[in-house]
mmCIF file of C-alpha atoms and ligand atoms in Angstrom:
data_model
loop_
_atom_site.group_PDB
_atom_site.id
_atom_site.type_symbol
_atom_site.label_atom_id
_atom_site.label_comp_id
_atom_site.label_asym_id
_atom_site.label_seq_id
_atom_site.Cartn_x
_atom_site.Cartn_y
_atom_site.Cartn_z
ATOM 1 C CA MET A 702 6.144 18.012 105.019
ATOM 2 C CA ALA A 703 9.298 18.687 106.496
ATOM 3 C CA THR A 704 10.045 22.322 108.091
ATOM 4 C CA PHE A 705 13.532 21.953 107.110
ATOM 5 C CA LEU A 706 15.721 22.303 103.898
ATOM 6 C CA THR A 707 18.002 19.585 103.281
ATOM 7 C CA SER A 708 20.074 18.704 100.234
ATOM 8 C CA LEU A 709 17.819 16.161 99.100
ATOM 9 C CA ASP A 710 13.844 15.977 99.622
ATOM 10 C CA VAL A 711 13.469 14.021 102.949
ATOM 11 C CA SER A 712 10.755 11.876 101.492
ATOM 12 C CA ALA A 713 13.411 10.355 99.568
ATOM 13 C CA ALA A 714 14.694 8.872 102.701
ATOM 14 C CA ASP A 715 13.589 5.695 104.297
ATOM 15 C CA PRO A 716 12.105 6.600 107.694
ATOM 16 C CA SER A 717 12.587 3.378 108.873
ATOM 17 C CA VAL A 718 16.722 3.582 108.250
ATOM 18 C CA PRO A 719 18.473 5.100 111.495
ATOM 19 C CA HIS A 720 19.866 8.654 110.813
ATOM 20 C CA LEU A 721 23.742 9.141 110.784
ATOM 21 C CA ILE A 722 25.063 12.037 113.137
ATOM 22 C CA LEU A 723 28.298 13.326 112.539
ATOM 23 C CA VAL A 724 29.740 14.827 115.989
ATOM 24 C CA GLY A 725 33.220 16.422 116.822
ATOM 25 C CA LEU A 726 34.800 19.893 117.442
ATOM 26 C CA PRO A 727 34.487 22.636 115.623
ATOM 27 C CA GLY A 728 37.092 22.379 112.753
ATOM 28 C CA ALA A 729 36.778 18.346 112.608
ATOM 29 C CA GLY A 730 34.893 18.860 109.128
ATOM 30 C CA LYS A 731 31.449 17.543 109.867
ATOM 31 C CA SER A 732 29.868 19.914 107.212
ATOM 32 C CA THR A 733 32.275 18.931 104.557
ATOM 33 C CA ALA A 734 32.276 15.235 105.468
ATOM 34 C CA GLY A 735 28.588 15.303 105.860
ATOM 35 C CA ALA A 736 28.251 16.751 102.533
ATOM 36 C CA LEU A 737 30.160 14.125 100.922
ATOM 37 C CA LEU A 738 28.642 11.256 102.876
ATOM 38 C CA ALA A 739 25.251 12.328 102.081
ATOM 39 C CA ASP A 740 26.186 12.355 98.500
ATOM 40 C CA GLU A 741 28.055 9.011 98.694
ATOM 41 C CA LEU A 742 25.226 7.044 100.319
ATOM 42 C CA GLY A 743 22.184 9.143 98.386
ATOM 43 C CA ARG A 744 20.979 10.723 101.775
ATOM 44 C CA PRO A 745 19.402 13.818 102.665
ATOM 45 C CA LEU A 746 21.954 16.196 104.467
ATOM 46 C CA LEU A 747 20.882 18.407 107.466
ATOM 47 C CA ASP A 748 23.590 20.902 108.632
ATOM 48 C CA PHE A 749 22.086 22.222 111.869
ATOM 49 C CA ASP A 750 23.895 25.396 111.780
ATOM 50 C CA THR A 751 23.025 26.343 108.171
ATOM 51 C CA GLU A 752 19.308 25.292 108.843
ATOM 52 C CA ILE A 753 19.070 27.353 112.101
ATOM 53 C CA ALA A 754 20.409 30.382 110.451
ATOM 54 C CA ARG A 755 18.499 30.163 107.730
ATOM 55 C CA ARG A 756 15.157 29.845 109.840
ATOM 56 C CA GLU A 757 16.277 32.675 112.202
ATOM 57 C CA GLY A 758 17.289 35.125 109.358
ATOM 58 C CA MET A 759 20.618 35.709 111.057
ATOM 59 C CA SER A 760 24.049 34.292 111.223
ATOM 60 C CA ILE A 761 25.424 31.971 114.352
ATOM 61 C CA PRO A 762 27.253 34.730 115.655
ATOM 62 C CA ASP A 763 24.255 37.132 115.620
ATOM 63 C CA ILE A 764 22.119 34.665 117.290
ATOM 64 C CA PHE A 765 24.692 34.177 119.924
ATOM 65 C CA GLY A 766 25.348 37.697 120.308
ATOM 66 C CA GLN A 767 21.655 39.202 120.256
ATOM 67 C CA ARG A 768 19.862 36.288 121.817
ATOM 68 C CA GLY A 769 22.488 34.390 123.645
ATOM 69 C CA GLU A 770 23.800 30.882 123.799
ATOM 70 C CA ALA A 771 20.996 29.266 125.470
ATOM 71 C CA HIS A 772 18.422 30.462 122.891
ATOM 72 C CA PHE A 773 20.720 28.992 120.157
ATOM 73 C CA ARG A 774 20.851 25.669 122.302
ATOM 74 C CA GLU A 775 16.972 25.853 122.300
ATOM 75 C CA LEU A 776 16.883 26.096 118.528
ATOM 76 C CA GLU A 777 19.440 23.116 118.234
ATOM 77 C CA HIS A 778 16.918 21.194 120.451
ATOM 78 C CA ALA A 779 13.617 21.962 118.570
ATOM 79 C CA LEU A 780 15.485 20.789 115.328
ATOM 80 C CA THR A 781 16.375 17.446 117.175
ATOM 81 C CA VAL A 782 12.956 16.917 118.109
ATOM 82 C CA GLU A 783 11.539 17.339 114.466
ATOM 83 C CA LEU A 784 14.180 14.829 113.124
ATOM 84 C CA THR A 785 12.598 12.116 115.399
ATOM 85 C CA GLU A 786 9.841 12.165 112.892
ATOM 86 C CA PHE A 787 12.261 11.147 110.109
ATOM 87 C CA GLY A 788 14.946 8.559 109.220
ATOM 88 C CA GLY A 789 17.929 7.950 106.693
ATOM 89 C CA MET A 790 19.327 11.406 106.802
ATOM 90 C CA VAL A 791 23.076 12.546 107.386
ATOM 91 C CA LEU A 792 22.911 15.084 110.288
ATOM 92 C CA SER A 793 25.651 17.210 110.927
ATOM 93 C CA PRO A 794 24.906 19.334 114.189
ATOM 94 C CA GLY A 795 27.264 22.015 115.621
ATOM 95 C CA GLY A 796 30.101 20.874 117.919
ATOM 96 C CA GLY A 797 28.030 21.549 121.059
ATOM 97 C CA TRP A 798 25.072 19.691 120.345
ATOM 98 C CA VAL A 799 26.155 16.805 122.309
ATOM 99 C CA ALA A 800 26.177 18.739 125.486
ATOM 100 C CA ARG A 801 22.570 18.116 126.000
ATOM 101 C CA PRO A 802 21.986 14.482 126.846
ATOM 102 C CA ASP A 803 18.384 14.904 125.698
ATOM 103 C CA ASN A 804 19.481 15.539 122.081
ATOM 104 C CA LEU A 805 21.381 12.372 121.887
ATOM 105 C CA THR A 806 18.696 10.175 123.688
ATOM 106 C CA LEU A 807 15.787 11.741 121.365
ATOM 107 C CA LEU A 808 17.699 9.934 118.080
ATOM 108 C CA ARG A 809 19.948 7.612 119.484
ATOM 109 C CA PRO A 810 19.233 4.526 119.385
ATOM 110 C CA PRO A 811 18.413 4.096 116.617
ATOM 111 C CA ALA A 812 20.614 6.747 114.976
ATOM 112 C CA ARG A 813 24.491 5.925 114.581
ATOM 113 C CA MET A 814 26.942 8.604 115.922
ATOM 114 C CA ILE A 815 30.047 9.041 114.180
ATOM 115 C CA TYR A 816 32.821 10.840 116.148
ATOM 116 C CA LEU A 817 35.094 12.878 113.882
ATOM 117 C CA LYS A 818 37.964 13.024 116.372
ATOM 118 C CA ILE A 819 40.616 15.815 115.798
ATOM 119 C CA SER A 820 43.274 17.308 117.965
ATOM 120 C CA SER A 821 42.576 20.880 119.036
ATOM 121 C CA SER A 822 45.880 22.376 117.258
ATOM 122 C CA ILE A 823 44.931 20.640 113.817
ATOM 123 C CA ALA A 824 41.332 21.998 114.344
ATOM 124 C CA LEU A 825 42.395 25.391 114.697
ATOM 125 C CA GLN A 826 44.725 25.111 111.841
ATOM 126 C CA ARG A 827 41.914 23.878 109.617
ATOM 127 C CA MET A 828 39.403 26.375 110.556
ATOM 128 C CA GLY A 829 41.882 29.256 109.921
ATOM 129 C CA ALA A 830 40.159 32.753 110.117
ATOM 130 C CA SER A 831 36.958 31.152 110.215
ATOM 131 C CA ALA A 832 37.566 30.235 113.841
ATOM 132 C CA THR A 833 36.234 33.585 114.619
ATOM 133 C CA SER A 834 32.892 33.029 113.059
ATOM 134 C CA ARG A 835 32.395 30.598 115.935
ATOM 135 C CA PRO A 836 31.187 32.686 118.705
ATOM 136 C CA LEU A 837 32.780 30.290 121.588
ATOM 137 C CA LEU A 838 36.125 30.548 120.079
ATOM 138 C CA ASN A 839 36.063 34.346 119.130
ATOM 139 C CA ARG A 840 38.390 34.943 122.456
ATOM 140 C CA PRO A 841 41.635 35.764 123.205
ATOM 141 C CA ASN A 842 42.836 32.301 123.312
ATOM 142 C CA PRO A 843 41.042 29.990 120.911
ATOM 143 C CA LYS A 844 43.289 26.827 121.578
ATOM 144 C CA GLY A 845 42.557 27.095 125.247
ATOM 145 C CA GLU A 846 38.785 27.596 124.562
ATOM 146 C CA LEU A 847 38.787 24.567 122.144
ATOM 147 C CA ASP A 848 40.792 22.502 124.537
ATOM 148 C CA ARG A 849 38.036 23.527 127.310
ATOM 149 C CA LEU A 850 35.439 22.243 124.911
ATOM 150 C CA LEU A 851 36.991 19.186 124.117
ATOM 151 C CA SER A 852 37.320 18.238 127.880
ATOM 152 C CA ALA A 853 33.650 19.176 128.742
ATOM 153 C CA ARG A 854 32.506 16.950 125.669
ATOM 154 C CA ILE A 855 35.050 14.227 125.313
ATOM 155 C CA LEU A 856 33.109 11.534 126.985
ATOM 156 C CA VAL A 857 29.958 11.860 124.963
ATOM 157 C CA TYR A 858 32.154 12.054 121.667
ATOM 158 C CA GLU A 859 34.124 8.917 122.355
ATOM 159 C CA SER A 860 30.705 7.265 123.144
ATOM 160 C CA ALA A 861 30.107 7.345 119.295
ATOM 161 C CA ASP A 862 29.432 4.044 117.344
ATOM 162 C CA ILE A 863 32.487 4.805 115.307
ATOM 163 C CA VAL A 864 35.374 6.803 116.156
ATOM 164 C CA VAL A 865 37.163 8.202 113.124
ATOM 165 C CA ASN A 866 40.787 10.007 113.539
ATOM 166 C CA VAL A 867 40.662 12.680 111.180
ATOM 167 C CA ASP A 868 43.936 14.416 112.059
ATOM 168 C CA HIS A 869 45.716 12.916 108.792
ATOM 169 C CA LEU A 870 42.699 12.404 106.470
ATOM 170 C CA ASP A 871 41.182 14.629 104.102
ATOM 171 C CA PRO A 872 37.310 14.973 103.628
ATOM 172 C CA HIS A 873 37.007 12.123 101.136
ATOM 173 C CA GLY A 874 39.391 9.782 103.379
ATOM 174 C CA VAL A 875 37.081 10.408 106.151
ATOM 175 C CA THR A 876 33.948 9.718 104.003
ATOM 176 C CA HIS A 877 35.312 6.578 102.735
ATOM 177 C CA ARG A 878 36.510 5.378 106.167
ATOM 178 C CA ILE A 879 33.002 6.147 107.684
ATOM 179 C CA VAL A 880 31.328 4.030 104.942
ATOM 180 C CA GLU A 881 33.792 1.325 105.386
ATOM 181 C CA LEU A 882 33.522 1.382 109.272
ATOM 182 C CA LEU A 883 29.586 1.481 108.863
ATOM 183 C CA GLY A 884 29.735 -1.175 106.277
ATOM 184 C CA LEU A 885 27.126 0.852 104.359
ATOM 185 C CA GLY A 886 27.043 1.806 100.394
ATOM 186 C CA ARG A 887 24.322 3.307 98.421
ATOM 187 C CA ALA A 888 21.894 0.757 99.148
ATOM 188 C CA GLY A 889 22.590 0.893 102.741
HETATM 189 C C1 S3P B 1053 29.627 25.252 118.419
HETATM 190 C C2 S3P B 1053 29.955 24.812 117.330
HETATM 191 C C3 S3P B 1053 29.525 25.439 115.974
HETATM 192 C C4 S3P B 1053 28.229 26.257 116.088
HETATM 193 C C5 S3P B 1053 28.231 27.249 117.383
HETATM 194 C C6 S3P B 1053 28.540 26.482 118.840
HETATM 195 C C7 S3P B 1053 30.082 24.651 119.757
HETATM 196 O O1 S3P B 1053 29.312 24.699 115.132
HETATM 197 O O2 S3P B 1053 27.122 25.413 116.057
HETATM 198 O O3 S3P B 1053 29.235 28.154 117.087
HETATM 199 O O4 S3P B 1053 29.463 25.000 120.887
HETATM 200 O O5 S3P B 1053 30.930 23.661 119.623
HETATM 201 P P1 S3P B 1053 30.653 23.797 114.321
HETATM 202 O O6 S3P B 1053 31.052 22.585 115.376
HETATM 203 O O7 S3P B 1053 30.321 23.407 113.075
HETATM 204 O O8 S3P B 1053 31.759 24.631 114.436
#
């Protein structure tokens, strides 16, 4: 039995179906689009940050503050290892999950990776005050930090199977575009 909590029972998902992984900067809408996509496709959703916070019994900023970023990255990695046993889920990891190459190689192939591409200024606008709940952005120049994260990650983000430019799309538009580009529907 799965040790993680998802929106639907993971046993409802077909283990032979590849996971769909949403990647992109904080503020790109991975959690929101992930929830809509999971709903649309009838698949379980796993939001990594929500699950990690639930397991640790503390918020992501507290995990970073009290245990450090390296520990958080280990927790992300451990969750990724568990997901190799399952399939057919929509996965929404935090924006830095791609920084560790073995996270990707564990799941992909066969998983499909979807990059929600957003400019740093629009990401910051969309996050508003909640930008400060991201420990890596809760610094004097959040725009500079986001740009730095993007340049460190862009090659991996851009290596996704599909890229959706979300600057001018709302979460429903993003979801429809993903379903269209992947050629998926409820049965897919
Ligand atoms: C992080 C992004 C956050 C969260 C943590 C680290 C990152 O998730 O995992 O603050 O390294 O970009 P979101 O991308 O959902 O904001």
